[in-house]
Coordinates of C-alpha atoms and ligand atoms in Angstrom, one line a residue:
X57 CA -55.0 12.0 -40.4
X58 CA -54.1 9.6 -37.8
X59 CA -53.1 11.4 -34.3
X60 CA -49.3 11.3 -34.0
X61 CA -47.7 8.5 -32.2
X62 CA -45.9 9.8 -28.6
X63 CA -42.6 8.4 -29.5
X64 CA -41.8 8.2 -25.8
X65 CA -44.1 5.3 -25.2
X66 CA -42.5 3.1 -27.6
X67 CA -40.4 0.2 -27.3
X68 CA -37.5 1.8 -29.4
X69 CA -37.4 5.0 -27.2
X70 CA -36.9 2.5 -24.3
X71 CA -34.4 0.9 -26.0
X72 CA -32.5 3.8 -26.9
X73 CA -32.6 5.3 -23.2
X74 CA -30.9 2.2 -22.0
X75 CA -28.6 2.3 -25.2
X76 CA -27.8 6.0 -24.6
X77 CA -27.3 5.2 -21.0
X78 CA -25.1 2.4 -21.4
X79 CA -23.3 3.7 -23.9
X80 CA -19.4 5.1 -23.5
X81 CA -18.5 6.8 -26.8
X82 CA -15.1 5.3 -27.9
X83 CA -14.9 6.0 -31.6
X84 CA -11.2 4.8 -31.3
X85 CA -11.6 1.6 -30.0
X86 CA -15.1 0.9 -31.9
X87 CA -12.8 1.6 -35.0
X88 CA -10.0 -0.5 -33.8
X89 CA -12.3 -3.5 -32.9
X90 CA -14.1 -3.7 -36.0
X91 CA -12.4 -3.2 -39.4
X92 CA -15.8 -3.3 -41.6
X93 CA -17.3 0.0 -39.2
X94 CA -16.3 2.7 -42.0
X95 CA -17.9 0.3 -45.0
X96 CA -20.7 -1.1 -43.2
X97 CA -21.9 2.7 -41.7
X98 CA -21.3 4.3 -45.5
X99 CA -24.1 4.3 -48.1
X100 CA -25.0 5.7 -51.2
X101 CA -27.7 8.0 -52.1
X102 CA -27.8 9.3 -55.7
X103 CA -24.2 10.6 -56.2
X104 CA -24.1 11.5 -52.5
X105 CA -21.4 9.3 -50.6
X106 CA -22.5 9.6 -47.1
X107 CA -20.0 7.9 -44.2
X108 CA -22.0 7.5 -40.7
X109 CA -19.3 6.0 -39.0
X110 CA -17.7 8.7 -36.9
X111 CA -21.2 8.9 -35.3
X112 CA -21.7 8.0 -31.8
X113 CA -23.4 4.7 -32.7
X114 CA -23.2 1.0 -32.8
X115 CA -25.1 -1.5 -34.6
X116 CA -27.6 -2.0 -31.8
X117 CA -28.2 1.9 -32.1
X118 CA -28.6 2.2 -35.4
X119 CA -31.0 -0.6 -35.3
X120 CA -33.3 0.3 -32.8
X121 CA -33.1 4.0 -34.3
X122 CA -34.4 2.4 -37.3
X123 CA -37.2 0.6 -35.4
X124 CA -37.9 4.1 -34.0
X125 CA -38.7 5.5 -37.4
X126 CA -41.1 2.2 -37.9
X127 CA -42.8 2.6 -34.9
X128 CA -43.5 6.7 -35.5
X129 CA -45.2 5.6 -38.8
X130 CA -42.0 7.2 -40.6
X131 CA -42.4 5.6 -44.0
X132 CA -46.5 5.9 -43.7
X133 CA -46.2 9.6 -43.0
X134 CA -44.1 10.2 -45.7
X135 CA -46.1 8.2 -48.3
X136 CA -48.9 10.5 -47.3
X137 CA -46.8 13.4 -48.1
X138 CA -45.6 12.2 -51.5
X139 CA -49.0 11.6 -52.3
X140 CA -50.6 15.0 -51.3
X141 CA -52.7 14.4 -48.3
X142 CA -53.2 17.5 -46.3
X143 CA -50.0 16.8 -43.7
X144 CA -50.3 20.2 -43.3
X145 CA -53.2 20.3 -40.8
X146 CA -52.9 24.0 -39.5
X147 CA -53.2 25.3 -42.8
X148 CA -55.1 22.2 -44.6
X149 CA -52.7 21.7 -47.4
X150 CA -51.1 19.0 -49.1
X151 CA -47.3 19.2 -48.6
X152 CA -46.1 18.7 -52.4
X153 CA -42.3 20.1 -53.2
X154 CA -41.5 16.3 -54.3
X155 CA -44.2 16.9 -56.9
X156 CA -42.2 20.2 -58.3
X157 CA -39.5 17.7 -59.5
X158 CA -41.2 14.5 -61.0
X159 CA -40.6 14.1 -64.3
X160 CA -43.1 15.0 -67.2
X161 CA -44.0 11.7 -67.8
X162 CA -45.3 10.8 -64.0
X163 CA -48.5 11.7 -63.1
X164 CA -49.9 12.6 -59.7
X165 CA -53.4 13.0 -59.5
X166 CA -54.5 15.2 -56.1
X167 CA -58.1 16.4 -55.6
X168 CA -58.7 15.7 -59.1
X169 CA -56.0 17.6 -61.0
X170 CA -52.8 15.9 -62.0
X171 CA -50.4 18.0 -60.3
X172 CA -47.5 16.9 -62.4
X173 CA -48.9 18.1 -65.6
X174 CA -49.4 21.8 -63.5
X175 CA -46.0 21.6 -62.8
X176 CA -44.7 21.0 -66.1
X177 CA -46.8 23.8 -67.7
X178 CA -45.4 26.1 -65.4
X179 CA -41.9 24.9 -65.6
X180 CA -42.1 25.4 -69.7
X181 CA -43.2 29.0 -69.3
X182 CA -40.3 29.4 -67.3
X183 CA -38.0 28.1 -69.4
X184 CA -39.4 30.1 -72.6
X185 CA -39.1 33.2 -70.5
X186 CA -35.4 32.0 -69.3
X187 CA -34.3 31.4 -73.2
X188 CA -35.9 34.7 -74.3
X189 CA -33.5 36.5 -71.5
X190 CA -30.6 34.6 -72.1
X191 CA -30.8 35.0 -75.9
X192 CA -31.8 38.6 -75.7
X193 CA -34.6 37.9 -77.6
X194 CA -36.7 39.8 -74.5
X195 CA -35.3 43.4 -74.7
X196 CA -35.9 46.4 -72.3
X197 CA -38.0 49.6 -72.5
X198 CA -35.1 51.1 -75.0
X199 CA -34.3 48.0 -77.0
X200 CA -31.5 46.8 -74.7
X201 CA -30.8 43.1 -74.0
X202 CA -31.2 42.3 -69.8
X203 CA -28.0 41.9 -68.3
X204 CA -28.6 41.9 -64.5
X205 CA -31.5 39.9 -63.1
X206 CA -32.8 41.1 -59.2
X207 CA -34.7 39.3 -57.4
X208 CA -36.5 40.6 -54.8
X209 CA -37.8 38.0 -52.3
X210 CA -37.4 37.2 -48.5
X211 CA -37.1 33.9 -46.5
X212 CA -38.1 30.7 -49.1
X213 CA -38.2 33.2 -51.7
X214 CA -34.9 34.4 -51.1
X215 CA -32.8 32.2 -49.3
X216 CA -32.8 29.1 -51.8
X217 CA -32.2 31.1 -55.0
X218 CA -29.3 33.0 -53.5
X219 CA -27.7 29.9 -52.3
X220 CA -28.0 28.0 -55.4
X221 CA -26.9 31.0 -57.4
X222 CA -23.7 31.0 -55.3
X223 CA -23.3 27.4 -55.5
X224 CA -23.6 27.2 -59.2
X225 CA -21.5 30.5 -60.2
X226 CA -19.5 28.6 -62.7
X227 CA -22.6 27.4 -64.3
X228 CA -24.2 31.1 -65.0
X229 CA -24.1 32.5 -68.2
X230 CA -21.5 35.1 -69.0
X231 CA -22.9 38.3 -69.4
X232 CA -25.4 37.6 -67.3
X233 CA -25.8 38.3 -63.3
X234 CA -28.1 37.6 -60.8
X235 CA -28.6 40.2 -57.5
X236 CA -30.9 39.4 -54.4
X237 CA -32.6 42.0 -52.4
X238 CA -34.6 40.9 -49.4
X239 CA -34.2 42.7 -46.4
X240 CA -36.7 45.8 -45.7
X241 CA -33.4 48.0 -44.7
X242 CA -33.7 50.2 -47.4
X243 CA -29.5 50.0 -47.5
X244 CA -30.3 46.4 -49.2
X245 CA -32.3 47.9 -52.3
X246 CA -29.8 51.0 -52.4
X247 CA -26.4 49.1 -52.5
X248 CA -27.7 46.2 -55.0
X249 CA -28.9 49.1 -57.6
X250 CA -26.5 51.5 -56.9
X251 CA -24.7 51.0 -59.8
X252 CA -27.0 49.5 -62.2
X253 CA -28.2 50.4 -65.5
X254 CA -31.9 50.2 -65.5
X255 CA -32.3 49.8 -69.5
X256 CA -30.6 46.1 -68.9
X257 CA -32.1 45.4 -65.4
X258 CA -35.1 42.9 -65.0
X259 CA -36.5 42.0 -61.7
X260 CA -38.6 39.4 -60.4
X261 CA -40.6 39.8 -57.7
X262 CA -40.8 36.3 -55.9
X263 CA -43.6 35.9 -52.9
X264 CA -45.3 33.4 -52.4
X265 CA -48.4 35.4 -50.7
X266 CA -47.4 38.8 -52.8
X267 CA -48.7 40.2 -49.1
X268 CA -44.9 40.0 -47.5
X269 CA -43.9 43.7 -46.1
X270 CA -40.4 43.7 -47.2
X271 CA -40.8 42.3 -50.5
X272 CA -43.8 44.9 -51.5
X273 CA -42.5 47.4 -50.0
X274 CA -38.9 46.8 -51.9
X275 CA -40.2 45.8 -55.4
X276 CA -42.4 49.4 -54.9
X277 CA -38.8 51.1 -53.9
X278 CA -37.4 49.2 -57.3
X279 CA -40.2 50.4 -59.6
X280 CA -40.1 53.8 -58.3
X281 CA -35.9 53.7 -59.0
X282 CA -36.5 52.3 -62.4
X283 CA -39.3 54.8 -63.6
X284 CA -37.0 57.7 -61.9
X285 CA -33.5 56.5 -63.6
X286 CA -35.3 55.9 -67.0
X287 CA -36.8 59.1 -67.3
X288 CA -33.4 60.8 -65.8
X289 CA -32.0 59.5 -69.3
X290 CA -34.4 60.3 -71.2
X291 CA -35.8 56.9 -72.5
X292 CA -39.7 57.3 -70.9
X293 CA -41.7 61.0 -71.2
X294 CA -43.2 60.6 -67.8
X295 CA -46.6 59.3 -69.5
X296 CA -48.7 56.5 -68.0
X297 CA -48.3 54.6 -71.1
X298 CA -44.6 54.5 -71.3
X299 CA -44.6 54.2 -67.6
X300 CA -46.7 51.1 -67.9
X301 CA -44.6 49.4 -70.9
X302 CA -41.3 49.6 -69.0
X303 CA -42.9 48.5 -66.3
X304 CA -44.0 45.2 -68.2
X305 CA -40.6 45.0 -69.8
X306 CA -38.4 45.2 -66.5
X307 CA -40.8 43.5 -63.9
X308 CA -42.1 40.0 -63.5
X309 CA -43.4 38.2 -60.7
X310 CA -43.5 34.9 -59.1
X311 CA -46.5 33.8 -56.6
X312 CA -49.1 31.6 -55.8
X313 CA -51.6 35.0 -55.9
X314 CA -51.6 36.3 -58.9
X315 CA -54.3 38.7 -58.9
X316 CA -52.6 40.8 -56.1
X317 CA -49.4 40.6 -58.8
X318 CA -51.9 41.8 -61.6
X319 CA -52.8 44.5 -58.8
X320 CA -49.0 45.2 -58.3
X321 CA -49.0 46.3 -62.1
X322 CA -47.3 43.2 -63.6
X323 CA -48.8 41.7 -66.5
X324 CA -50.5 38.7 -65.7
X325 CA -48.5 37.0 -68.9
X326 CA -45.4 37.9 -67.2
X327 CA -46.2 35.9 -64.0
X328 CA -45.1 32.6 -63.0
X329 CA -47.6 30.7 -60.8
X330 CA -47.3 27.7 -57.6
X331 CA -49.3 26.6 -55.3
X332 CA -50.2 26.5 -51.6
X333 CA -49.1 23.3 -51.4
X334 CA -45.6 24.5 -51.7
X335 CA -44.3 26.0 -48.7
X336 CA -41.8 29.0 -49.0
X337 CA -39.0 27.2 -47.9
X338 CA -39.5 24.0 -49.6
X339 CA -40.2 26.3 -53.1
X340 CA -36.6 26.7 -54.9
X341 CA -37.4 24.2 -57.2
X342 CA -40.9 26.2 -58.1
X343 CA -41.3 29.3 -60.6
X344 CA -39.5 30.7 -57.3
X345 CA -36.1 29.6 -59.1
X346 CA -36.8 31.5 -62.2
X347 CA -33.8 33.8 -61.6
X348 CA -31.8 30.7 -61.3
X349 CA -33.3 29.2 -64.7
X350 CA -32.2 32.6 -66.0
X351 CA -28.7 32.7 -65.4
X352 CA -28.0 28.9 -65.2
X353 CA -30.5 28.1 -68.4
X354 CA -33.0 25.7 -68.4
X355 CA -30.5 22.6 -68.9
X356 CA -29.1 23.2 -66.1
X357 CA -32.2 23.6 -63.8
X358 CA -33.8 20.6 -65.3
X359 CA -30.6 18.7 -64.1
X360 CA -30.8 20.5 -60.5
X361 CA -34.5 18.9 -60.4
X362 CA -33.3 15.6 -61.5
X363 CA -31.1 15.7 -58.4
X364 CA -33.7 16.4 -56.1
X365 CA -35.5 13.5 -57.9
X366 CA -33.0 11.3 -57.2
X367 CA -33.2 12.0 -53.7
X368 CA -36.9 11.9 -53.6
X369 CA -36.8 7.8 -54.6
X370 CA -34.2 7.0 -52.6
X371 CA -36.1 8.4 -49.8
X372 CA -39.2 6.7 -51.0
X373 CA -37.4 3.6 -51.8
X374 CA -34.5 2.7 -49.9
X375 CA -35.6 0.4 -46.9
X376 CA -34.9 2.3 -43.6
X377 CA -31.9 0.8 -42.3
X378 CA -30.1 2.5 -45.9
X379 CA -32.0 5.0 -46.1
X380 CA -29.9 8.1 -46.1
X381 CA -32.0 10.9 -45.1
X382 CA -33.9 9.1 -42.6
X383 CA -30.9 7.5 -40.8
X384 CA -29.6 11.3 -40.6
X385 CA -32.6 12.4 -39.1
X386 CA -32.7 9.5 -37.0
X387 CA -29.5 10.5 -35.8
X388 CA -30.3 13.8 -34.9
X389 CA -33.2 13.0 -32.9
X390 CA -30.4 10.4 -31.0
X391 CA -28.2 13.4 -30.4
X392 CA -31.6 15.9 -29.6
X393 CA -33.2 13.8 -27.7
X394 CA -30.6 11.4 -25.7
X395 CA -27.5 13.7 -25.9
X396 CA -29.1 16.8 -25.3
X397 CA -27.2 18.0 -28.2
X398 CA -28.9 22.0 -29.1
X399 CA -27.1 22.9 -32.3
X400 CA -26.4 21.4 -35.4
X401 CA -23.0 22.2 -37.4
X402 CA -23.1 22.1 -41.5
X403 CA -20.1 22.6 -42.7
X404 CA -19.4 22.6 -46.4
X405 CA -15.9 22.4 -47.7
X406 CA -16.4 24.3 -50.8
X407 CA -16.6 27.9 -50.9
X408 CA -19.3 28.0 -53.4
X409 CA -21.8 26.4 -50.6
X410 CA -21.4 29.4 -48.6
X411 CA -24.7 30.1 -48.0
X412 CA -25.7 26.7 -47.4
X413 CA -25.8 27.0 -43.8
X414 CA -28.3 30.1 -43.8
X415 CA -30.6 28.5 -46.1
X416 CA -30.6 25.1 -43.9
X417 CA -31.6 27.8 -40.9
X418 CA -34.9 28.3 -42.7
X419 CA -35.6 25.1 -44.0
X420 CA -34.9 23.5 -40.4
X421 CA -35.5 25.7 -37.7
X422 CA -39.1 27.2 -39.5
X423 CA -39.7 23.7 -39.9
X424 CA -38.7 22.2 -36.8
X425 CA -38.8 25.0 -34.6
X426 CA -42.4 24.0 -33.0
X427 CA -43.6 23.3 -29.5
X428 CA -46.9 21.4 -30.1
X429 CA -47.8 18.3 -32.3
X430 CA -50.1 17.8 -34.9
X431 CA -53.1 17.1 -32.5
X432 CA -52.4 20.7 -30.4
X433 CA -50.8 19.0 -28.0
X434 CA -47.5 19.8 -26.1
X435 CA -44.6 18.3 -27.4
X436 CA -43.1 15.5 -25.2
X437 CA -39.6 15.8 -26.1
X438 CA -37.0 18.6 -27.2
X439 CA -37.7 19.5 -30.8
X440 CA -35.3 21.4 -33.1
X441 CA -31.8 22.2 -33.2
X442 CA -30.2 25.3 -34.2
X443 CA -28.6 24.9 -37.5
X444 CA -25.3 26.9 -38.2
X445 CA -21.8 26.7 -40.1
X446 CA -19.3 28.5 -42.4
X447 CA -17.5 27.1 -45.2
X448 CA -14.4 25.2 -44.0
X449 CA -11.3 26.3 -44.0
X450 CA -12.8 29.7 -42.4
X451 CA -14.5 28.0 -40.0
X452 CA -12.0 25.9 -39.2
X453 CA -10.1 29.3 -37.8
X454 CA -12.9 30.8 -36.0
X455 CA -15.5 28.8 -34.0
X456 CA -13.5 24.9 -34.3
X457 CA -11.9 25.3 -30.8
X458 CA -15.6 24.7 -29.4
X459 CA -16.5 21.7 -31.6
X460 CA -13.0 20.4 -30.7
X461 CA -12.8 20.9 -26.9
X462 CA -15.9 22.7 -25.7
X463 CA -18.0 21.3 -23.3
X464 CA -21.1 21.0 -25.5
X465 CA -22.0 17.8 -28.1
X466 CA -22.1 19.5 -31.3
X467 CA -22.9 17.0 -34.1
X468 CA -21.5 18.4 -37.2
X469 CA -21.5 17.3 -41.1
X470 CA -18.8 18.0 -43.2
X471 CA -19.6 18.2 -47.1
X472 CA -17.0 18.1 -49.7
X473 CA -16.6 17.4 -53.7
X474 CA -13.9 15.4 -55.0
X475 CA -13.8 17.8 -58.4
X476 CA -13.3 21.3 -58.0
X477 CA -14.6 23.8 -60.1
X478 CA -11.1 25.6 -60.5
X479 CA -7.9 23.1 -60.4
X480 CA -5.1 25.5 -58.9
X481 CA -1.7 25.0 -57.9
X482 CA 0.3 26.5 -55.6
X483 CA 3.5 25.6 -56.7
X484 CA 3.6 21.7 -57.1
X485 CA 0.7 21.6 -54.7
X486 CA -2.7 20.7 -55.9
X487 CA -4.9 23.6 -53.8
X488 CA -8.1 21.1 -53.8
X489 CA -6.1 18.6 -52.3
X490 CA -4.5 21.0 -49.5
X491 CA -8.3 22.0 -48.8
X492 CA -9.4 18.3 -49.0
X493 CA -6.5 17.4 -46.2
X494 CA -8.1 19.7 -43.9
X495 CA -11.7 17.9 -44.6
X496 CA -10.4 14.6 -43.9
X497 CA -8.7 15.9 -40.8
X498 CA -11.7 17.4 -39.1
X499 CA -13.3 14.8 -38.9
X500 CA -10.7 12.9 -37.9
X501 CA -9.5 14.9 -35.1
X502 CA -12.8 15.2 -33.8
X503 CA -13.6 11.4 -33.7
X504 CA -10.2 10.1 -32.3
X505 CA -8.7 13.6 -30.7
X506 CA -5.5 13.4 -29.1
X507 CA -4.7 11.8 -25.8
X508 CA -2.5 12.9 -22.6
X509 CA 0.0 10.4 -23.8
X510 CA -0.2 11.5 -27.3
X511 CA 0.5 15.1 -26.5
X512 CA 3.3 14.5 -23.6
X513 CA 5.3 12.1 -26.1
X514 CA 5.6 15.4 -28.5
X515 CA 7.3 16.8 -25.2
X516 CA 4.7 19.1 -24.1
X517 CA 5.3 20.3 -20.6
X518 CA 2.9 18.5 -18.2
X519 CA 1.6 21.9 -17.3
X520 CA 0.2 22.5 -20.3
X521 CA -0.9 18.7 -21.2
X522 CA -4.6 19.3 -20.2
X523 CA -5.0 22.1 -22.6
X524 CA -3.9 20.3 -25.5
X525 CA -5.4 17.3 -25.2
X526 CA -8.3 16.1 -27.8
X527 CA -11.4 14.3 -25.9
X528 CA -12.4 13.2 -29.5
X529 CA -15.7 11.6 -29.7
X530 CA -17.3 14.2 -31.7
X531 CA -19.8 12.7 -33.9
X532 CA -19.5 14.1 -37.6
X533 CA -21.2 12.8 -40.7
X534 CA -18.9 12.9 -43.9
X535 CA -21.0 13.8 -47.3
X536 CA -19.2 13.7 -50.5
X537 CA -19.9 14.2 -54.3
X538 CA -18.1 14.0 -57.5
X539 CA -18.6 17.8 -58.2
X540 CA -21.0 20.7 -57.6
X541 CA -23.0 20.4 -60.3
X542 CA -26.9 21.1 -60.5
X543 CA -27.9 18.1 -59.7
X544 CA -25.7 17.4 -56.6
X545 CA -27.1 20.9 -55.4
X546 CA -30.3 19.5 -55.9
X547 CA -29.9 16.1 -54.2
X548 CA -27.8 18.1 -51.0
X549 CA -31.2 20.2 -50.8
X550 CA -33.6 17.2 -50.9
X551 CA -31.1 15.1 -48.3
X552 CA -32.1 18.3 -45.6
X553 CA -35.6 18.2 -46.6
X554 CA -36.4 14.5 -46.2
X555 CA -34.1 14.7 -43.1
X556 CA -35.8 17.7 -41.8
X557 CA -39.4 15.8 -42.4
X558 CA -38.2 12.1 -40.5
X559 CA -37.2 14.5 -37.1
X560 CA -40.3 16.1 -37.3
X561 CA -42.4 12.8 -37.9
X562 CA -40.5 11.3 -35.3
X563 CA -41.6 14.6 -32.7
X564 CA -45.3 14.4 -34.3
X565 CA -45.1 18.4 -35.3
X566 CA -46.4 20.0 -38.1
X567 CA -43.0 21.0 -40.2
X568 CA -44.6 22.4 -42.7
X569 CA -46.4 25.5 -41.1
X570 CA -44.8 28.9 -39.7
X571 CA -47.1 30.4 -37.1
X572 CA -44.2 31.6 -34.9
X573 CA -43.0 34.3 -37.7
X574 CA -46.7 36.3 -36.9
X575 CA -46.9 38.0 -33.6
X576 CA -43.4 40.2 -35.1
X577 CA -45.2 40.9 -37.9
X578 CA -48.4 42.1 -36.9
X579 CA -46.7 44.0 -33.7
X580 CA -44.5 46.1 -35.9
X581 CA -47.7 46.8 -37.7
X582 CA -48.8 48.3 -34.3
X583 CA -45.7 50.0 -33.6
X584 CA -44.7 51.6 -37.0
X585 CA -47.3 54.8 -35.9
X586 CA -45.1 55.0 -33.1
X587 CA -41.8 54.9 -34.6
X588 CA -43.6 57.4 -37.1
X589 CA -44.2 59.8 -34.3
X590 CA -47.7 59.3 -33.1
X591 CA -47.5 59.9 -29.3
X592 CA -50.7 58.0 -28.8
X593 CA -49.6 54.8 -30.7
X594 CA -46.2 55.4 -28.3
X595 CA -48.2 55.5 -25.1
X596 CA -49.7 52.4 -25.6
X597 CA -46.4 50.5 -25.9
X598 CA -44.9 48.8 -22.7
X599 CA -42.3 50.9 -20.7
X600 CA -39.5 49.1 -22.3
X601 CA -40.9 49.6 -26.3
X602 CA -41.5 53.3 -25.2
X603 CA -38.0 53.9 -24.0
X604 CA -36.5 52.3 -27.3
X605 CA -38.6 54.2 -29.7
X606 CA -38.3 57.5 -27.8
X607 CA -34.6 56.9 -28.0
X608 CA -34.7 56.1 -31.4
X609 CA -37.3 59.7 -31.9
X610 CA -34.6 61.8 -30.1
X611 CA -31.4 60.5 -32.4
X612 CA -32.5 60.1 -35.8
X613 CA -30.2 62.2 -37.8
X614 CA -32.4 63.4 -40.7
X615 CA -30.4 65.4 -43.8
Ligands
LIG942 O1 -42.5 35.0 -42.6 C1 -42.0 33.6 -43.0 C2 -42.5 33.6 -44.2 O2 -43.6 33.4 -44.2 C3 -41.5 32.6 -45.0 O3 -42.4 30.7 -44.8 C4 -41.7 32.6 -46.2 O4 -40.8 31.9 -47.0 C5 -41.1 34.0 -46.4 O5 -42.2 34.3 -45.2 C6 -41.6 34.9 -47.6 O6 -43.2 34.7 -48.1 P1 -43.7 35.1 -49.3 O7 -42.8 34.4 -50.3 O8 -45.0 34.9 -49.3 O9 -43.4 36.8 -49.6

């Protein structure tokens, strides 16, 4: 793979530097002077209608951003990713999450193997399993039907499944429920299993590597809970044979390391594989989504995958100037590098998307929080933003103050759907319409603000006028879709995957490794003996860690 282009040496960067220094943001004036602005800066991708017009750009800036995409080789890098080139250089891996959602009729041969065939073999196995659980054909050890599926995983083996489960609640089969255990805080597994009937509970242990401390610890605790509860209920006789039978009927696994799954005691027949070319944070559309296939059903899961694929095709085929993920990624570069924006808000006006920002935090920050480029050299610009957000209108009553009147520039994406899952009235008022009025109002307020004259004209006392002025020119992108369907959720995820990719290409970084999470894991293993009371291990720690661990040892109450 060729060395990354230094974006700051491109003619487009020079142009953007000049444009940024000349820019006098004036969304009011720009809209007033240009009746075609909204239409010209609005695009569609799949079912998504995306309005970029309230961003701090004019035609020249957008053109220069597109040139930047061209000059850093965005299209070539995208094509290399889609073709299975080993663009994850530090792990020497292909990056092929886009293959996970290719239709069965496609073919993609990488290193002599048609990965689309592999993908559909696993999907068929997942769908068969999902159908058996949904129909009640799959029975627990007592012969009872499964009612609760508990996914045990963390990071990419948790955040995607939780987020999508929450987003698509209306599609969950009646009588089935999913829960998600991730944290190694023992509270998590204790709370999630407290009211469960082991006879009707099925655990999915999801871990790409099947070595993750949190997941394996939680899986062992769940296994112990299952056997203990079943024994207490008289459903098991304590024999190894019956224990193994119970485990095989109540535990399945998702992993790329099927040998380790077998070592855990899970029947390989009940394990769903994927491949090292799927990054954890890009894996919800692989077998990692097995809990979703069970809860939502194979047809809905297939629609979910088709949604990703629609955006994959758009990203592959649309010219850069009309390419929504590319433009949104380039706009993020514009704000991070030319306006020093340090964070980016994602504000879904859809309560069902309440875990979307948390999901995006791993996708974007584990991908683009990097300080070296693909050739090992230091980055030449700022990289990565802090992604955050909460569903509207809750955020409005919490942190929007800072977005409207604070001193930091916080680009924000607003997401809404036209048709609600629950059409409800409050008297004569359609509640979804009240909700959407807020969605429309916020981007308008952020863009156009409120001048001192307007505040004064409302009769505000002079002394208070400054506090009530809204500066405006706060950039937003509005994303709308017809409804929150499985396909639309897939489209939204793929959109942000490709936005993230675009930014990574401009910055010349590897968006697909995550070495930055390793040191803390290693140190936890070194500190664990000290926490368990080993004096030598404690003495080997730095002074601050020693004091903190000593506080713990002195204050831990044991019953
Ligand atoms: O520690 C970070 C990480 O490696 C993530 O990238 C990954 O999604 C998560 O841990 C879980 O990993 P696994 O699926 O292998 O258990």
